[in-house]
């Protein structure tokens, strides 16, 4: 299976879209080589604005460009985009419902060696709390292409969470309709459902394969859109499989796991466990070392599934 | 519009500010009154706009970064015909479009929502960049508070405007010397303004913010300056036009006049329509 980082797919597709749509403008905060907006910058220098190390100003400028009719993509690392500029996103993008796409890379613990200061593990929670904001976390490079194209076609504020390392293109060869706001069942199963986003979708598919050998039939849902949440699908999975595990490269507080838990407790109470970071900061290390150390592995997901299935009546 | 007419218009805006904030029992009269002459010059003289066609693509854009001075902007929008003057009395009421701090989605003629300070200039820069990309001749104006210049983002945006040589942008600082907790020099002095903005690469103009001729002349000079953005440091008086507010600006930053105070204020304003009095 081929591998590609979601940030690489973003940079590549953004430059393609720049050719198709002269209304697209791109902003970055001195990280264009890492976020891959440098590809767009090289192709369309007039429509690229490097704002320097000034994330708050970048978001405000993007809002102004959008207010004047542009489709503005603003990129930097997820921790700076959402943390440093949260009030600017709230005030100038979400409240105004402007057409700004915050495409943030280096989300999650797999930012790796840079350590905790650079690892956004809270970004889904704080973006999802904003009215008018759409929150999307593509599973792999192929899905990222679909997300970026859909983002251009969709009017309004959007947070797109991308990551640094190469990850297997797990959705390749799986036939599903990609639509913002609609989760995708990538593998069907009867005994439990793993609902995942981002690179944890691939881990969830691996976990399902591991569990198949132990006799458990596990459904895997790629919930790429955290907001608006596909509540109908979540409830259906709870009713049909009777147990839910969420898996995200993010804090278990307020992100995918939080969103799914809110839906289940109000609509269909079934045994549930959340795989994710347990209210801790990360640390330096390679992405794979950190995923293993913080239990973001197929084995951790499989263990959680085994545990929730035991709790089923 | 001549200076006498502008003075009458500004006086009318001040009367609305007093009546609106009194009716709402809350709001920010002090910083609205200090900006009233600037807003009058912009809306009745400078801005190329069509109140009957708020989304006219060729219009000049005005960003009110000091979003708490909403009453003076609402008054100007009503007086120029964006919505009925009678609607002003709904300020800050539930279900009213006239939010405590300005909301671009609820009121026609507002280009950007503000209220959390320090953010307007960045958005004005974005609009100016878009105008340049589209080869449009419309200009962008942005009004900032002097206390607001304590926000770091203002200076990020100042760097951006200068770096991108946004000569289609004019910023105006309403320099009324007071913020909620006290006067600027006692809280954390953001001055000297002229030196700072100049050091950030701007064309700096200073004038009396209650002198219509001086404001018009500064705006003209700003419009003719090429290769860099311009800022007008407008020297103003907090509470301008209402004697007891001018005398106690700290009491009227974010406090509405009582019914008795409204009567006194309107009495003064109706008596003294001219500028600089």
Short mmCIF file of C-alpha atoms in Angstrom, two decimals, chain A:
data_model
loop_
_atom_site.label_atom_id
_atom_site.label_comp_id
_atom_site.label_asym_id
_atom_site.label_seq_id
_atom_site.Cartn_x
_atom_site.Cartn_y
_atom_site.Cartn_z
CA UNK A 1 0.00 0.00 0.00
CA UNK A 2 1.38 3.42 -0.93
CA UNK A 3 1.98 6.01 1.75
CA UNK A 4 1.75 9.80 1.63
CA UNK A 5 1.44 12.51 4.26
CA UNK A 6 -1.88 14.35 4.28
CA UNK A 7 0.05 17.65 4.21
CA UNK A 8 1.72 16.56 0.96
CA UNK A 9 -1.63 15.77 -0.61
CA UNK A 10 -2.92 19.16 0.57
CA UNK A 11 -0.06 21.08 -1.01
CA UNK A 12 -0.35 19.17 -4.25
CA UNK A 13 -4.14 19.55 -4.61
CA UNK A 14 -4.13 23.18 -3.51
CA UNK A 15 -1.77 24.03 -6.35
CA UNK A 16 -3.99 22.12 -8.80
CA UNK A 17 -7.05 23.97 -7.56
CA UNK A 18 -5.19 27.26 -7.86
CA UNK A 19 -5.08 26.64 -11.61
CA UNK A 20 -8.79 25.90 -11.79
CA UNK A 21 -9.97 28.69 -9.51
CA UNK A 22 -8.35 32.14 -9.67
CA UNK A 23 -10.31 33.17 -6.58
CA UNK A 24 -8.25 30.99 -4.24
CA UNK A 25 -5.66 32.80 -2.12
CA UNK A 26 -3.29 31.16 0.36
CA UNK A 27 -1.68 32.49 3.52
CA UNK A 28 1.00 30.94 5.67
CA UNK A 29 2.89 31.96 8.79
CA UNK A 30 6.50 31.19 7.91
CA UNK A 31 5.99 27.46 7.64
CA UNK A 32 5.11 27.08 3.96
CA UNK A 33 7.84 24.52 3.35
CA UNK A 34 6.44 22.32 6.12
CA UNK A 35 2.73 22.90 5.42
CA UNK A 36 3.40 22.42 1.68
CA UNK A 37 1.71 25.68 0.69
CA UNK A 38 5.09 26.44 -0.88
CA UNK A 39 3.91 24.53 -3.97
CA UNK A 40 1.02 26.98 -4.43
CA UNK A 41 3.33 29.89 -3.59
CA UNK A 42 5.70 28.95 -6.36
CA UNK A 43 2.93 28.50 -8.92
CA UNK A 44 0.89 31.57 -7.93
CA UNK A 45 3.14 34.08 -6.15
CA UNK A 46 0.59 36.90 -6.49
CA UNK A 47 -2.04 34.91 -4.62
CA UNK A 48 0.22 33.71 -1.83
CA UNK A 49 0.88 35.80 1.27
CA UNK A 50 3.52 34.87 3.77
CA UNK A 51 2.43 36.63 6.93
CA UNK A 52 5.61 35.90 8.84
CA UNK A 53 5.44 34.55 12.37
CA UNK A 54 2.12 36.23 13.10
CA UNK A 55 -0.72 33.71 13.21
CA UNK A 56 -3.32 36.10 14.61
CA UNK A 57 -2.66 38.59 11.84
CA UNK A 58 -2.74 35.77 9.30
CA UNK A 59 -6.24 34.72 10.32
CA UNK A 60 -7.48 38.33 10.35
CA UNK A 61 -5.98 38.99 6.93
CA UNK A 62 -7.56 35.80 5.60
CA UNK A 63 -10.91 37.01 6.95
CA UNK A 64 -10.49 40.35 5.17
CA UNK A 65 -9.61 38.65 1.89
CA UNK A 66 -12.67 36.42 2.30
CA UNK A 67 -14.87 39.41 3.11
CA UNK A 68 -13.82 40.82 -0.26
CA UNK A 69 -14.84 37.62 -2.05
CA UNK A 70 -11.75 35.41 -1.97
CA UNK A 71 -11.55 31.77 -0.90
CA UNK A 72 -8.79 32.02 1.67
CA UNK A 73 -6.73 29.04 2.82
CA UNK A 74 -4.63 29.79 5.91
CA UNK A 75 -2.01 27.28 6.94
CA UNK A 76 0.46 26.76 9.75
CA UNK A 77 0.98 24.08 12.38
CA UNK A 78 -2.28 23.08 14.06
CA UNK A 79 -1.16 24.13 17.52
CA UNK A 80 -0.46 27.70 16.38
CA UNK A 81 -3.42 27.98 14.01
CA UNK A 82 -5.98 26.96 16.59
CA UNK A 83 -4.32 27.95 19.86
CA UNK A 84 -2.48 31.16 19.11
CA UNK A 85 -5.25 32.49 16.87
CA UNK A 86 -8.34 31.02 18.51
CA UNK A 87 -9.95 34.36 19.28
CA UNK A 88 -9.21 35.62 15.77
CA UNK A 89 -10.85 32.50 14.35
CA UNK A 90 -13.80 32.97 16.68
CA UNK A 91 -14.27 36.70 16.07
CA UNK A 92 -13.18 37.25 12.47
CA UNK A 93 -13.96 33.89 10.85
CA UNK A 94 -16.62 31.91 12.74
CA UNK A 95 -18.82 34.79 13.97
CA UNK A 96 -18.63 36.39 10.54
CA UNK A 97 -19.21 33.06 8.73
CA UNK A 98 -16.51 34.00 6.23
CA UNK A 99 -15.07 31.70 3.61
CA UNK A 100 -11.79 30.91 5.35
CA UNK A 101 -10.32 27.42 5.33
CA UNK A 102 -7.89 26.82 8.15
CA UNK A 103 -5.82 23.95 6.79
CA UNK A 104 -3.50 23.13 9.66
CA UNK A 105 -0.72 20.59 9.46
CA UNK A 106 1.41 18.84 12.09
CA UNK A 107 -1.65 18.02 14.18
CA UNK A 108 -1.42 15.40 16.89
CA UNK A 109 1.43 13.65 18.60
CA UNK A 110 2.99 12.47 15.31
CA UNK A 111 4.52 15.91 14.90
CA UNK A 112 7.11 13.92 16.78
CA UNK A 113 10.58 15.14 17.62
CA UNK A 114 9.57 18.80 18.08
CA UNK A 115 7.86 17.79 21.31
CA UNK A 116 4.81 18.87 23.27
CA UNK A 117 4.99 22.58 22.36
CA UNK A 118 4.35 21.65 18.73
CA UNK A 119 1.84 18.83 19.15
CA UNK A 120 -1.80 19.90 18.89
CA UNK A 121 -3.87 17.41 20.84
CA UNK A 122 -6.70 19.78 21.73
CA UNK A 123 -7.42 21.42 18.37
CA UNK A 124 -10.49 19.37 17.42
CA UNK A 125 -12.10 20.20 20.77
CA UNK A 126 -11.53 23.94 20.54
CA UNK A 127 -12.51 24.21 16.88
CA UNK A 128 -15.61 22.09 17.30
CA UNK A 129 -16.82 24.37 20.09
CA UNK A 130 -17.14 27.28 17.65
CA UNK A 131 -20.53 27.95 16.03
CA UNK A 132 -20.50 27.98 12.19
CA UNK A 133 -17.26 25.97 12.06
CA UNK A 134 -16.98 22.78 10.02
CA UNK A 135 -14.28 20.41 11.31
CA UNK A 136 -12.77 17.79 9.01
CA UNK A 137 -10.01 15.26 9.69
CA UNK A 138 -9.09 13.26 6.59
CA UNK A 139 -7.93 9.68 7.07
CA UNK A 140 -5.22 9.71 4.43
CA UNK A 141 -3.81 11.47 1.39
CA UNK A 142 -6.55 10.33 -0.98
CA UNK A 143 -9.29 11.51 1.33
CA UNK A 144 -7.40 14.77 1.83
CA UNK A 145 -7.68 15.44 -1.90
CA UNK A 146 -11.45 14.98 -1.66
CA UNK A 147 -11.65 17.19 1.42
CA UNK A 148 -9.72 20.07 -0.17
CA UNK A 149 -11.86 19.95 -3.31
CA UNK A 150 -15.01 19.83 -1.20
CA UNK A 151 -13.71 22.73 0.91
CA UNK A 152 -13.46 24.95 -2.16
CA UNK A 153 -16.98 24.02 -3.22
CA UNK A 154 -18.38 24.55 0.30
CA UNK A 155 -18.96 28.15 1.46
CA UNK A 156 -18.03 28.95 5.03
CA UNK A 157 -15.44 28.53 7.77
CA UNK A 158 -13.72 25.17 7.87
CA UNK A 159 -10.97 23.62 9.96
CA UNK A 160 -9.03 20.90 8.13
CA UNK A 161 -6.71 18.85 10.32
CA UNK A 162 -3.66 17.46 8.56
CA UNK A 163 -0.59 15.68 9.79
CA UNK A 164 3.12 15.41 9.26
CA UNK A 165 4.12 11.76 8.75
CA UNK A 166 3.57 9.57 5.75
CA UNK A 167 0.60 7.30 6.39
CA UNK A 168 -0.76 4.39 4.32
CA UNK A 169 -3.45 5.42 1.85
CA UNK A 170 -6.00 3.15 3.45
CA UNK A 171 -9.07 4.44 1.62
CA UNK A 172 -7.63 3.55 -1.77
CA UNK A 173 -9.65 0.79 -3.35
CA UNK A 174 -12.52 1.19 -0.88
CA UNK A 175 -15.64 2.38 -2.63
CA UNK A 176 -17.53 5.07 -0.70
CA UNK A 177 -19.12 8.41 -1.44
CA UNK A 178 -17.19 11.21 0.19
CA UNK A 179 -19.42 13.95 1.49
CA UNK A 180 -18.67 16.51 4.20
CA UNK A 181 -20.81 15.68 7.21
CA UNK A 182 -21.29 12.04 6.26
CA UNK A 183 -19.18 9.32 7.86
CA UNK A 184 -18.08 6.36 5.74
CA UNK A 185 -18.35 2.70 6.69
CA UNK A 186 -15.03 1.36 5.41
CA UNK A 187 -15.51 -2.16 6.75
CA UNK A 188 -18.69 -3.77 7.96
CA UNK A 189 -19.05 -5.82 11.13
CA UNK A 190 -21.59 -7.04 13.71
CA UNK A 191 -20.01 -7.13 17.17
CA UNK A 192 -18.75 -3.59 17.67
CA UNK A 193 -17.96 -0.39 15.75
CA UNK A 194 -14.69 1.50 15.80
CA UNK A 195 -15.27 5.14 14.88
CA UNK A 196 -12.01 6.82 13.94
CA UNK A 197 -10.62 9.90 12.27
CA UNK A 198 -7.28 10.89 10.77
CA UNK A 199 -4.45 8.38 10.79
CA UNK A 200 -6.30 6.32 13.39
CA UNK A 201 -8.65 5.13 10.64
CA UNK A 202 -5.81 3.03 9.27
CA UNK A 203 -5.04 1.72 12.76
CA UNK A 204 -8.72 0.87 13.23
CA UNK A 205 -8.76 -1.14 10.01
CA UNK A 206 -5.69 -3.04 11.23
CA UNK A 207 -7.39 -3.62 14.59
CA UNK A 208 -10.46 -5.01 12.83
CA UNK A 209 -8.23 -7.43 10.91
CA UNK A 210 -6.54 -8.52 14.16
CA UNK A 211 -9.92 -9.05 15.86
CA UNK A 212 -11.28 -11.05 12.96
CA UNK A 213 -8.73 -13.73 13.86
CA UNK A 214 -10.18 -13.86 17.38
CA UNK A 215 -13.67 -14.29 15.99
CA UNK A 216 -14.90 -10.71 16.44
CA UNK A 217 -16.61 -8.97 13.54
CA UNK A 218 -15.83 -5.24 13.77
CA UNK A 219 -17.27 -2.38 11.76
CA UNK A 220 -14.93 0.54 11.00
CA UNK A 221 -16.29 4.01 10.43
CA UNK A 222 -14.17 6.79 9.00
CA UNK A 223 -15.77 9.79 10.68
CA UNK A 224 -13.79 12.40 8.76
CA UNK A 225 -16.24 15.17 9.64
CA UNK A 226 -16.38 15.87 13.36
CA UNK A 227 -18.72 18.80 12.79
CA UNK A 228 -21.43 18.70 11.61
CA UNK A 229 -21.53 15.30 13.23
CA UNK A 230 -23.15 12.37 11.43
CA UNK A 231 -25.33 11.50 14.41
CA UNK A 232 -27.61 9.28 12.38
CA UNK A 233 -24.70 6.99 11.45
CA UNK A 234 -23.35 6.93 15.03
CA UNK A 235 -26.73 5.94 16.44
CA UNK A 236 -27.23 3.33 13.74
CA UNK A 237 -23.83 1.77 14.51
CA UNK A 238 -24.67 1.71 18.23
CA UNK A 239 -28.01 0.03 17.55
CA UNK A 240 -26.68 -2.46 15.02
CA UNK A 241 -23.41 -3.45 16.71
CA UNK A 242 -24.15 -2.68 20.37
CA UNK A 243 -20.70 -1.32 21.31
CA UNK A 244 -18.57 1.63 20.25
CA UNK A 245 -14.86 2.45 20.42
CA UNK A 246 -13.55 5.79 19.22
CA UNK A 247 -9.97 6.27 18.07
CA UNK A 248 -8.30 9.62 17.55
CA UNK A 249 -4.82 11.09 17.65
CA UNK A 250 -6.11 13.78 20.00
CA UNK A 251 -7.12 14.17 23.62
CA UNK A 252 -10.08 12.02 24.60
CA UNK A 253 -11.55 15.24 26.03
CA UNK A 254 -13.83 17.10 23.66
CA UNK A 255 -12.69 15.67 20.34
CA UNK A 256 -14.07 12.77 18.30
CA UNK A 257 -14.57 10.63 21.41
CA UNK A 258 -16.30 13.46 23.21
CA UNK A 259 -18.58 14.19 20.27
CA UNK A 260 -19.57 10.53 19.84
CA UNK A 261 -20.13 10.12 23.60
CA UNK A 262 -22.44 13.15 23.64
CA UNK A 263 -24.48 11.66 20.82
CA UNK A 264 -24.67 8.20 22.37
CA UNK A 265 -25.65 9.33 25.84
CA UNK A 266 -28.57 11.28 24.41
CA UNK A 267 -29.69 8.76 21.79
CA UNK A 268 -28.41 5.23 22.21
CA UNK A 269 -26.54 4.25 25.34
CA UNK A 270 -24.19 1.36 24.60
CA UNK A 271 -20.82 0.32 26.09
CA UNK A 272 -18.16 2.73 24.82
CA UNK A 273 -14.43 3.35 25.21
CA UNK A 274 -12.28 6.14 23.87
CA UNK A 275 -8.80 5.55 22.49
CA UNK A 276 -6.77 8.75 22.45
CA UNK A 277 -4.48 10.82 24.61
CA UNK A 278 -5.57 10.70 28.23
CA UNK A 279 -5.32 14.34 29.30
CA UNK A 280 -1.54 14.53 28.93
CA UNK A 281 0.97 16.51 26.91
CA UNK A 282 3.16 14.64 24.48
CA UNK A 283 6.95 14.60 24.26
CA UNK A 284 9.77 14.26 21.75
CA UNK A 285 10.26 11.03 19.86
CA UNK A 286 9.62 9.54 16.44
CA UNK A 287 5.97 9.40 15.40
CA UNK A 288 5.90 5.60 15.66
CA UNK A 289 7.57 5.58 19.08
CA UNK A 290 5.05 8.11 20.35
CA UNK A 291 2.04 6.32 18.88
CA UNK A 292 3.22 3.17 20.67
CA UNK A 293 4.05 4.89 23.95
CA UNK A 294 0.68 6.66 24.11
CA UNK A 295 -1.36 3.60 23.11
CA UNK A 296 -2.46 4.83 19.73
CA UNK A 297 -1.99 1.46 18.03
CA UNK A 298 -4.11 -1.25 16.41
CA UNK A 299 -3.43 -3.37 19.50
CA UNK A 300 -4.79 -0.66 21.82
CA UNK A 301 -7.91 -0.32 19.70
CA UNK A 302 -8.33 -4.09 19.62
CA UNK A 303 -8.00 -4.28 23.41
CA UNK A 304 -10.64 -1.57 23.79
CA UNK A 305 -13.00 -3.40 21.42
CA UNK A 306 -12.54 -6.65 23.35
CA UNK A 307 -13.32 -4.81 26.58
CA UNK A 308 -16.50 -3.11 25.32
CA UNK A 309 -17.79 -6.28 23.74
CA UNK A 310 -17.49 -8.00 27.15
CA UNK A 311 -19.65 -5.24 28.64
CA UNK A 312 -22.46 -5.86 26.17
CA UNK A 313 -25.47 -7.51 27.75
#
